[in-house]
Short mmCIF file of C-alpha atoms and ligand atoms in Angstrom, two decimals:
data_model
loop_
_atom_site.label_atom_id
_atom_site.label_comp_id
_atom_site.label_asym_id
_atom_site.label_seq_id
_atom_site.Cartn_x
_atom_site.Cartn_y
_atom_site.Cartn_z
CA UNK T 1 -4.40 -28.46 -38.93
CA UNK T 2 -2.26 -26.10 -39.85
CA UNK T 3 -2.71 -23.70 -37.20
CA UNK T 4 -2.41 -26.32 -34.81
CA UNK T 5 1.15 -27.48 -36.35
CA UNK T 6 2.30 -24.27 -36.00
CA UNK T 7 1.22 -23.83 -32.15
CA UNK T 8 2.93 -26.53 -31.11
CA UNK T 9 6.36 -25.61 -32.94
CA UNK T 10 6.31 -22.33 -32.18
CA UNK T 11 5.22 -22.95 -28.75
CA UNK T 12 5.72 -25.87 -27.47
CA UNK T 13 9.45 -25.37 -27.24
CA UNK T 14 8.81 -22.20 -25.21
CA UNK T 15 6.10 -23.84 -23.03
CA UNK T 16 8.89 -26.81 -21.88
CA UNK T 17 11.51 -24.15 -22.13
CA UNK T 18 9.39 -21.71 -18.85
CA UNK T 19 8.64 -25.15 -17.13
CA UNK T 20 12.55 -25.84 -16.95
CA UNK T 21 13.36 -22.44 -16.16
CA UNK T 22 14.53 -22.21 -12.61
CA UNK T 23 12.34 -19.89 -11.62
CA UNK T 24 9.46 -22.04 -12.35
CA UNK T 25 10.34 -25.30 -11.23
CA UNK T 26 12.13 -23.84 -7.60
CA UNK T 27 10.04 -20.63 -6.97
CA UNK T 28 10.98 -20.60 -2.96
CA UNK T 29 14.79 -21.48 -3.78
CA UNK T 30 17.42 -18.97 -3.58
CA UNK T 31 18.72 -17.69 -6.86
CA UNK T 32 21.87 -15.74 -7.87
CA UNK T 33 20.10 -12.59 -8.97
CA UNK T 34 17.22 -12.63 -7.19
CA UNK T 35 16.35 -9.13 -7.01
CA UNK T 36 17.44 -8.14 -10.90
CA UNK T 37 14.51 -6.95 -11.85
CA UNK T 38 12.44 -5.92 -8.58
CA UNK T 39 15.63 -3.88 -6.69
CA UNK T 40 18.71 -3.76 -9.72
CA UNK T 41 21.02 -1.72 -7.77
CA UNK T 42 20.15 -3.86 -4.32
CA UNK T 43 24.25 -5.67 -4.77
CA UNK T 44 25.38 -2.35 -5.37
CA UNK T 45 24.12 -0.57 -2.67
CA UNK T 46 25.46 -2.99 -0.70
CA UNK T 47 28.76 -3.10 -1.75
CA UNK T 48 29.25 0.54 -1.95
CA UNK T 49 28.25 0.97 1.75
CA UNK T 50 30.60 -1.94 2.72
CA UNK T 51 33.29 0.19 0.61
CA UNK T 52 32.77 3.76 2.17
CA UNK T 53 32.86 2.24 5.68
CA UNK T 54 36.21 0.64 4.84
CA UNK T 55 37.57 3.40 3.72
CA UNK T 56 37.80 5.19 7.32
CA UNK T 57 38.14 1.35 9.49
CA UNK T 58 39.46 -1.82 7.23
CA UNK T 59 38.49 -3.96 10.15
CA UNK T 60 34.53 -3.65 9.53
CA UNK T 61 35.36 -5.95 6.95
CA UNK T 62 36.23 -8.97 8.85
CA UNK T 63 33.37 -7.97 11.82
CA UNK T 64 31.00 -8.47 9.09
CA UNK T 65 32.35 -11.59 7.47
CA UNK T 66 32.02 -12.98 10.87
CA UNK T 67 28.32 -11.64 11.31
CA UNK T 68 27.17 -13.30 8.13
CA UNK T 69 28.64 -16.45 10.06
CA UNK T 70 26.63 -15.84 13.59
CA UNK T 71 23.12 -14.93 11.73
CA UNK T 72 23.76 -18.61 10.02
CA UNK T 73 24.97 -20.98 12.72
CA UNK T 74 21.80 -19.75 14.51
CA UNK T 75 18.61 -20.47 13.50
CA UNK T 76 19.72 -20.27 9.78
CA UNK T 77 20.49 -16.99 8.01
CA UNK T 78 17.54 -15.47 8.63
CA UNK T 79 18.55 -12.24 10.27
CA UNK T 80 18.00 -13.13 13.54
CA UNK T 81 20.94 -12.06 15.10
CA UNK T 82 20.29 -8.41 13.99
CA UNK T 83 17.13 -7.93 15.99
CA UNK T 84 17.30 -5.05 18.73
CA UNK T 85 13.75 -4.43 19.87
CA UNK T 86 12.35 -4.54 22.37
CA UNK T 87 15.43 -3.04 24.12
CA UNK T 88 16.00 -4.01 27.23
CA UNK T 89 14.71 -7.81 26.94
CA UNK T 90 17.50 -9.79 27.90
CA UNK T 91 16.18 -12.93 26.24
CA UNK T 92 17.02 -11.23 22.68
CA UNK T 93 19.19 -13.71 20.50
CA UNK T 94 21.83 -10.58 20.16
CA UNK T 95 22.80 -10.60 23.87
CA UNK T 96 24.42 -14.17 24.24
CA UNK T 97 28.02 -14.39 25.47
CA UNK T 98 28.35 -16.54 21.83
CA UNK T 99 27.96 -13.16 20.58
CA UNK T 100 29.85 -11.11 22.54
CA UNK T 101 32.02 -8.46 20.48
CA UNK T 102 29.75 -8.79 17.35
CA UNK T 103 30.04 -5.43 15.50
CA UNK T 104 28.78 -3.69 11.76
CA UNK T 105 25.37 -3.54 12.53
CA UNK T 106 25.31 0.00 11.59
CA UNK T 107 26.57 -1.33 8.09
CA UNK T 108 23.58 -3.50 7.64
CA UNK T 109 21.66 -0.25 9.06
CA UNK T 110 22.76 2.01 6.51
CA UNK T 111 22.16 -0.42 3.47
CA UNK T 112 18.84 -0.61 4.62
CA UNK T 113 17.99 2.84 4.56
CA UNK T 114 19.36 3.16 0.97
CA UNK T 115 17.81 -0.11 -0.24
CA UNK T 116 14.19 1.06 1.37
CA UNK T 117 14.25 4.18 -0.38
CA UNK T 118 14.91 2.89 -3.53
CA UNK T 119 13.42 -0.75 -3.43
CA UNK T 120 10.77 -0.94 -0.08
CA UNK T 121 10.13 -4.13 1.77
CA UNK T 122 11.97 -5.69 -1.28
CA UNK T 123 15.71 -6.77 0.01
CA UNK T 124 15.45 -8.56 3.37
CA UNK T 125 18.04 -7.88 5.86
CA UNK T 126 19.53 -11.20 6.16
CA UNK T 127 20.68 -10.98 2.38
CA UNK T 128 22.05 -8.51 3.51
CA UNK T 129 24.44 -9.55 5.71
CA UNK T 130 24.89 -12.49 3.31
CA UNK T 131 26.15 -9.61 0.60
CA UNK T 132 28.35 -7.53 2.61
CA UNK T 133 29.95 -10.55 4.04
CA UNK T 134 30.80 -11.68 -0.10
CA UNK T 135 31.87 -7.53 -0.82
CA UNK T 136 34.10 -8.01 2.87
CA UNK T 137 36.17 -11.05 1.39
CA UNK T 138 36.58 -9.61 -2.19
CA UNK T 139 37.70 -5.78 -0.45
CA UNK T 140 40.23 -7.93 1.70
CA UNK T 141 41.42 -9.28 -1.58
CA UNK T 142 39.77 -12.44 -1.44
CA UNK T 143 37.65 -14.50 -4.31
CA UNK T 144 34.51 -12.72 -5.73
CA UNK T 145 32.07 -15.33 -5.89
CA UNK T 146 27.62 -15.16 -7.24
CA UNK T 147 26.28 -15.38 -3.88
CA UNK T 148 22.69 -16.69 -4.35
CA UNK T 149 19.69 -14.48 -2.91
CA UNK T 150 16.26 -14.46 -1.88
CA UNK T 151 16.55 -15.47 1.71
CA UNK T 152 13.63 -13.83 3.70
CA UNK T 153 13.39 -12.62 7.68
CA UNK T 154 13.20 -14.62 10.33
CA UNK T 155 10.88 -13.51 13.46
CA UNK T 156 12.24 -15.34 16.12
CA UNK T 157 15.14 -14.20 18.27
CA UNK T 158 15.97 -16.15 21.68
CA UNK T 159 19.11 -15.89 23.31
CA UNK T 160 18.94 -19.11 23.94
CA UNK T 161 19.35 -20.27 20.42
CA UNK T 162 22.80 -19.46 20.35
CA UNK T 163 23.73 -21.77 22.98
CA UNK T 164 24.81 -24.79 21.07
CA UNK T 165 27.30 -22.36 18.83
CA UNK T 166 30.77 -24.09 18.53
CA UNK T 167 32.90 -22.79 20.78
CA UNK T 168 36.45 -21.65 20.68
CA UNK T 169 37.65 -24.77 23.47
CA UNK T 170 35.80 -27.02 21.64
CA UNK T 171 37.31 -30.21 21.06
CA UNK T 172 37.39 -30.70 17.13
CA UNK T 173 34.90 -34.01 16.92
CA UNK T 174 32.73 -31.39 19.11
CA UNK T 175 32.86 -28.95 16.42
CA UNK T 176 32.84 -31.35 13.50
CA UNK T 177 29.51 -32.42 14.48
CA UNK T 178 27.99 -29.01 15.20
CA UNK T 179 28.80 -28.03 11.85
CA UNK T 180 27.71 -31.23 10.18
CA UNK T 181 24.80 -30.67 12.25
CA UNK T 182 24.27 -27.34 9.82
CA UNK T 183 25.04 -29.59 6.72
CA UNK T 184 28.84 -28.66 6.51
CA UNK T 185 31.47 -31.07 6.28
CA UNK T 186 34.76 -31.26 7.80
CA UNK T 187 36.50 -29.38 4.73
CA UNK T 188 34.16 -27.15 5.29
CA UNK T 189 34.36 -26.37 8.99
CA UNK T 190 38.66 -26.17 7.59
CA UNK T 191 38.07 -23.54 5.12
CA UNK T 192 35.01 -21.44 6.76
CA UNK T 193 37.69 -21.80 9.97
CA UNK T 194 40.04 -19.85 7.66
CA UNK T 195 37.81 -16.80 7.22
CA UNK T 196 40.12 -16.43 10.51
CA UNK T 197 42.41 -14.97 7.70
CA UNK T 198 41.41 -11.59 8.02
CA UNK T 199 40.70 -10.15 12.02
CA UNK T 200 41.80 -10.13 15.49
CA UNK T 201 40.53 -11.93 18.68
CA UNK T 202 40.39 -10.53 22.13
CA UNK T 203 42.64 -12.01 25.18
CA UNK T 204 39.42 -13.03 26.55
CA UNK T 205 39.87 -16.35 24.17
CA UNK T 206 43.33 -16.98 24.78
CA UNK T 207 43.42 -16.88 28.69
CA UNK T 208 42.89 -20.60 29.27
CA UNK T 209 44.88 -21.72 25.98
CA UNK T 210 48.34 -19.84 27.68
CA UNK T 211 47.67 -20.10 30.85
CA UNK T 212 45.24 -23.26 31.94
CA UNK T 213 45.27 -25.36 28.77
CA UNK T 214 43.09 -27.95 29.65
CA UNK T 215 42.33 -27.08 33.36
CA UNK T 216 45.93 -28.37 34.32
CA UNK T 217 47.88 -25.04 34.38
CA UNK T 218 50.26 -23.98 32.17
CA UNK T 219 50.03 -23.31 27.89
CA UNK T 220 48.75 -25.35 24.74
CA UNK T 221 51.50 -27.56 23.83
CA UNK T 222 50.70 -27.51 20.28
CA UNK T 223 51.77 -23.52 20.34
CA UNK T 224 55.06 -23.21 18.11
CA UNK T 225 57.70 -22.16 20.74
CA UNK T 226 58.84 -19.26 19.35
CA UNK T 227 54.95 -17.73 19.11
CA UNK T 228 54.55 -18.74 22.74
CA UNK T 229 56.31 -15.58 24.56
CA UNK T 230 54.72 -13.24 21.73
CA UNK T 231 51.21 -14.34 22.54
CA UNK T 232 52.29 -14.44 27.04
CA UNK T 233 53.56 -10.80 26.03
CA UNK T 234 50.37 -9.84 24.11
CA UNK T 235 47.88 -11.24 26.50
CA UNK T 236 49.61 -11.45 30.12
CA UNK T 237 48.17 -13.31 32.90
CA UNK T 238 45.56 -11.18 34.12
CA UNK T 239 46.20 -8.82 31.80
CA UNK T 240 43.12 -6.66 29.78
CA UNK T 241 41.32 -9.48 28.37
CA UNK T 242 39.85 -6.90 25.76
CA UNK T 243 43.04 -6.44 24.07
CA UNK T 244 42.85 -7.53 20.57
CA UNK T 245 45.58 -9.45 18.52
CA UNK T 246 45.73 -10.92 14.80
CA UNK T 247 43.50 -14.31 14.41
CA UNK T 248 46.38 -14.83 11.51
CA UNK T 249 50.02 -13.62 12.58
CA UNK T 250 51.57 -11.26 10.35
CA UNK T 251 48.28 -10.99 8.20
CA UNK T 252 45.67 -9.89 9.84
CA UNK T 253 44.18 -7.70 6.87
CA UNK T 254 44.67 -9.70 3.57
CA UNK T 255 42.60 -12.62 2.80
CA UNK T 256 45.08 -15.10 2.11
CA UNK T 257 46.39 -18.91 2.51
CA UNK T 258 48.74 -17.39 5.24
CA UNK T 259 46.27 -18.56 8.13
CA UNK T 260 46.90 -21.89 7.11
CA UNK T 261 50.34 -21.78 7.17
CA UNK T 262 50.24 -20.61 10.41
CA UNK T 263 47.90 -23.24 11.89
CA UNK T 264 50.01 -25.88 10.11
CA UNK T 265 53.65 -24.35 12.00
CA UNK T 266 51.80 -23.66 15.94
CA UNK T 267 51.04 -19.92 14.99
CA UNK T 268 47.34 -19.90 15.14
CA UNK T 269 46.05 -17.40 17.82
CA UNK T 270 42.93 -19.50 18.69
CA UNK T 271 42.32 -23.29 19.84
CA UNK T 272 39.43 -23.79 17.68
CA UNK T 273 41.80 -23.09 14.72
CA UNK T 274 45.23 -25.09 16.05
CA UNK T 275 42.83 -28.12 16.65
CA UNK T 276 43.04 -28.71 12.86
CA UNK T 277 45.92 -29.46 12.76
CA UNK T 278 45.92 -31.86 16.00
CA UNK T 279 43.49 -34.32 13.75
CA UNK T 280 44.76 -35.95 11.24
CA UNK T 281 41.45 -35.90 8.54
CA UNK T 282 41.50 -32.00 9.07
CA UNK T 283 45.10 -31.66 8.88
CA UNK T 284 44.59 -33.51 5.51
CA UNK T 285 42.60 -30.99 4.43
CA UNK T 286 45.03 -27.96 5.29
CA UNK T 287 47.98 -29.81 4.06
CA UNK T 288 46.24 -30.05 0.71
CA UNK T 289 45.69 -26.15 0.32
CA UNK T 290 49.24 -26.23 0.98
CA UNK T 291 50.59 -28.44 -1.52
CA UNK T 292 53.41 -26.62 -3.56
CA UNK T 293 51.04 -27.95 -6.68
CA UNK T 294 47.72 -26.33 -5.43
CA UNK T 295 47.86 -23.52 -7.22
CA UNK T 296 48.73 -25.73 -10.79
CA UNK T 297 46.27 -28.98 -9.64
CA UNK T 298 44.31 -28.32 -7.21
CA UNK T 299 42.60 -28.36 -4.44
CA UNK T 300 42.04 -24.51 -4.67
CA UNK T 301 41.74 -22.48 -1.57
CA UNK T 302 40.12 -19.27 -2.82
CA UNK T 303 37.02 -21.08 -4.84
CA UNK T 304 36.92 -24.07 -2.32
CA UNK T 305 36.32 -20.83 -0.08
CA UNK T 306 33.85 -19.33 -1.66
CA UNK T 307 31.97 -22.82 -2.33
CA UNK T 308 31.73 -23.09 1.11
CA UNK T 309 30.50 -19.29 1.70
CA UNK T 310 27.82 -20.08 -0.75
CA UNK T 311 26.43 -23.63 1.28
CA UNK T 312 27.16 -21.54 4.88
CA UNK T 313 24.28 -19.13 3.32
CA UNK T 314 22.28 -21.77 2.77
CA UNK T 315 21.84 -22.88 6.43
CA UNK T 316 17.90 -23.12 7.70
CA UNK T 317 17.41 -20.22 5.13
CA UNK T 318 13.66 -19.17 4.68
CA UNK T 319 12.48 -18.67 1.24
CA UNK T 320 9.25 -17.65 -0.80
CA UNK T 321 6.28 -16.30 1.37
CA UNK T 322 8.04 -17.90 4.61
CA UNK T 323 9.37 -15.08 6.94
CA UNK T 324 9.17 -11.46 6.12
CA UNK T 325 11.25 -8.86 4.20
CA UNK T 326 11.98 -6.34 7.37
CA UNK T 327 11.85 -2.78 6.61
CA UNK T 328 14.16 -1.77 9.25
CA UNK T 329 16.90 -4.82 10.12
CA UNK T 330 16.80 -4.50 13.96
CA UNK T 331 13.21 -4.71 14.79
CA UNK T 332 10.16 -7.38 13.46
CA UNK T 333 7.72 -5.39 11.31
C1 HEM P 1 34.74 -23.42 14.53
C2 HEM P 1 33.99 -22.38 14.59
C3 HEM P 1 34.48 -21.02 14.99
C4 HEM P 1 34.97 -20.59 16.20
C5 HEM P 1 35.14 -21.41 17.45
C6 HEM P 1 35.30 -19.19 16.04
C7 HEM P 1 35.81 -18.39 17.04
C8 HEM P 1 36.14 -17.06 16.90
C9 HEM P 1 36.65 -16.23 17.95
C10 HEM P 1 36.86 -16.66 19.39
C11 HEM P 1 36.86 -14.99 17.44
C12 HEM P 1 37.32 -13.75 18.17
C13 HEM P 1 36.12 -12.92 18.54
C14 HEM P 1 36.43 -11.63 19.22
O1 HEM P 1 37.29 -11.61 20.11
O2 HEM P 1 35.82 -10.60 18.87
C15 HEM P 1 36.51 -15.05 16.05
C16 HEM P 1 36.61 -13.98 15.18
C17 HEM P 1 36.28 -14.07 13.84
N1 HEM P 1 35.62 -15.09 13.22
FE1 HEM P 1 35.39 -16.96 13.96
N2 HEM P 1 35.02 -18.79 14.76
C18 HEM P 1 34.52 -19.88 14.09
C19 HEM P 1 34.09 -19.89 12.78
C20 HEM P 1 34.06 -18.81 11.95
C21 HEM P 1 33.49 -18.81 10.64
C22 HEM P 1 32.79 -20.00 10.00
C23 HEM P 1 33.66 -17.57 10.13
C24 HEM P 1 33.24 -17.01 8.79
C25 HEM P 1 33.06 -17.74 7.72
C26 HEM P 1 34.38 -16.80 11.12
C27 HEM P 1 34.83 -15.51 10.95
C28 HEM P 1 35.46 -14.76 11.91
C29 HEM P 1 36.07 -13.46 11.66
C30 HEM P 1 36.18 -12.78 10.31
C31 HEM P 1 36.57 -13.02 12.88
C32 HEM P 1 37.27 -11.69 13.16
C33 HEM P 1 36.25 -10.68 13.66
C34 HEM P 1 36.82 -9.29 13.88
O3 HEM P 1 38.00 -9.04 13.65
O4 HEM P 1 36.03 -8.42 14.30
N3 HEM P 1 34.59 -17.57 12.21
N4 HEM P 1 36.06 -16.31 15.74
C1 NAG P 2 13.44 -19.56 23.94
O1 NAG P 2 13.84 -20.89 23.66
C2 NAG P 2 13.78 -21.73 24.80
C3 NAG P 2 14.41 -23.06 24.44
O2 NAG P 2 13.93 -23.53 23.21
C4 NAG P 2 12.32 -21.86 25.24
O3 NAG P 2 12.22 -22.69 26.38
C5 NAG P 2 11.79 -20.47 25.57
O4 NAG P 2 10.43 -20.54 25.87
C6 NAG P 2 12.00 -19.51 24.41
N1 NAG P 2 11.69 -18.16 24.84
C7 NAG P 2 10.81 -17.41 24.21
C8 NAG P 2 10.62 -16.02 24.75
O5 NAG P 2 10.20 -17.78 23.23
C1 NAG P 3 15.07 0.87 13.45
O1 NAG P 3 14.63 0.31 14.67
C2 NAG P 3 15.42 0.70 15.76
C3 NAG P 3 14.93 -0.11 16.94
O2 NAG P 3 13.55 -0.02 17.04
C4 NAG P 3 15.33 2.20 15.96
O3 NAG P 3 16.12 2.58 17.06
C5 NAG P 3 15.82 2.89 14.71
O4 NAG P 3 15.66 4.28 14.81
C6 NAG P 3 15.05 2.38 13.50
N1 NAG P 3 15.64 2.92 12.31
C7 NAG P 3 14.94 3.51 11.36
C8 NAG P 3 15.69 4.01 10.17
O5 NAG P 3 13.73 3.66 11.44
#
């Protein structure tokens, strides 16, 4: 009797107490933390090779905020977009035209080769990506944010799964639904748009924009004016269309509110990100990260931000025994 009263006070707490525990009750969810105990230093690693390779070239950092971005909005980030071998097959995932220009793969690379010598087969690539694309926006002075882990591998790459990417002439119910499509709303598809804070864009995107808007000659009308010569100057008519200019004017390197700014007064670089402003739910949304009492009231650009970093990294992500951990990022195992 009196063992049996003691059991269940001592232990029954504890007993309800593990079945509540998140780990127990979502096994094959992700989970901030992830690998604490089985690879501590995995986050660190990661952010220390994002660090050294900004030291000699700042722009890495927005290449591989907008990698983290093309592993998701294909197949889910699962890695996918990383995948190399075998060289030569065209059909790989990694050569579509969506992709064109992609570039830190060798960051990825050299995390790996740190993380597998300390941790092997533990930290799978796509988390990753998922990692140095959080360490990118906090070394551009943007928000730090818990970015939850445990995504595994994916072992599928077809080129032909990044078809259906939105695309930079796009009209903006086009793009709405892709990303809703994902499970992102149209607040999101405003503030993952301004990741376009930090980077540059080739001319290749801005060719029809100045000088065929629409496929009836001539420039965007929604260009401010004054930005309209500096962008004709930047990217003449069949000029280079691999020259690169700021996605956000007068910014290009700081993670700030700036790009909205800019794509509320005409001075956004690309269509995709002028667009919200043309409808009038999105250009709700900007207007109210612009509000001279944001900062005081809310809403709040930097954690709205990161909020929506956290549900991009959710897309189609596999979890538990699902996938595999890859022991080198651009090849299957
Ligand atoms: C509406 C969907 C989007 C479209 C149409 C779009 C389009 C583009 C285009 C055309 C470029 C220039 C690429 C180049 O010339 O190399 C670009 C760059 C970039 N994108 Fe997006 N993007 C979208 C969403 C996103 C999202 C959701 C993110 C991240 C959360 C992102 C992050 C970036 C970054 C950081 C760059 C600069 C890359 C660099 O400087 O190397 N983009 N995007
Ligand atoms: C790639 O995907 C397409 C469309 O879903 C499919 O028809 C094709 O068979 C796939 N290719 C490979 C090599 O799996
Ligand atoms: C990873 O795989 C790629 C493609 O097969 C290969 O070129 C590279 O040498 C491998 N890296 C390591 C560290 O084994």
């Amino acid at each position: 009797m009196a063992i049996s009263t003691t059991f269940r006070s001592i232990f029954w707490p504890y007993i309800l107490a593990m079945a509540l525990t998140p780990q127990w009750v979502s096994l094959a969810q992700l989970q901030v933390g992830f690998y604490s105990n089985s690879c501590p230093n995995a986050e660190s690693i990661v952010s220390s090779v994002v660090r050294e390779f900004a030291q000699s070239d700042v722009t890495i950092l927005a290449a591989l905020l907008r990698l983290h971005y093309h592993d998701c909005i294909v197949q889910g980030c699962d890695g996918s977009v990383l995948i190399q071998q075998p060289a030569g097959a065209g059909n790989l995932e990694k050569s579509a035209q969506n992709h064109a220009g992609l570039r830190g793969f060798e960051v990825i690379d050299r995390a790996k080769e740190q993380l597998e010598a300390q941790c092997p087969g533990v930290v799978s690539c796509a988390d990753i990506l998922a990692l140095a694309a959080r360490d990118s926006v906090f070394l551009s002075r943007g928000p730090f944010y818990e970015l939850p882990t445990g995504r595994r591998d994916g072992r599928v790459s077809n080129v032909s799964d990044a078809d259906n990417m939105p695309e930079v002439h796009e009209s903006i119910d086009v793009l709405k639904a892709k990303f809703a499509a994902k499970g992102l709303s149209g607040n999101d598809l405003v503030l993952l748009s301004a990741a376009h804070t930090i980077g540059t864009t080739a001319c290749f995107f801005l060719e029809s924009r100045l000088y065929n808007f629409g496929g009836r000659g001539g420039s965007d009308p929604s260009i401010n004016p004054s930005f309209l010569p500096e962008l004709e100057s930047q990217c003449p008519q069949g000029g280079d269309v691999n020259v690169r200019l700021p996605l956000d004017r007068g910014s290009e390197t700081v993670f700030d509110a700036q790009i909205l700014r800019n794509i509320r007064s005409g001075f956004a670089a690309i269509e995709s990100d002028a667009q919200l402003y043309a409808d009038p739910s999105t250009r709700a949304i900007v207007d109210s990260y612009l509000d001279p009492l944001s900062p005081l009231f809310g809403p709040f650009f930097r954690s709205d931000f990161a909020d929506s970093m956290v549900r991009m990294g959710r897309i189609g992500v596999r979890t538990g025994v699902d996938g595999e951990v890859r022991r080198n990022c651009s090849a299957f195992n």
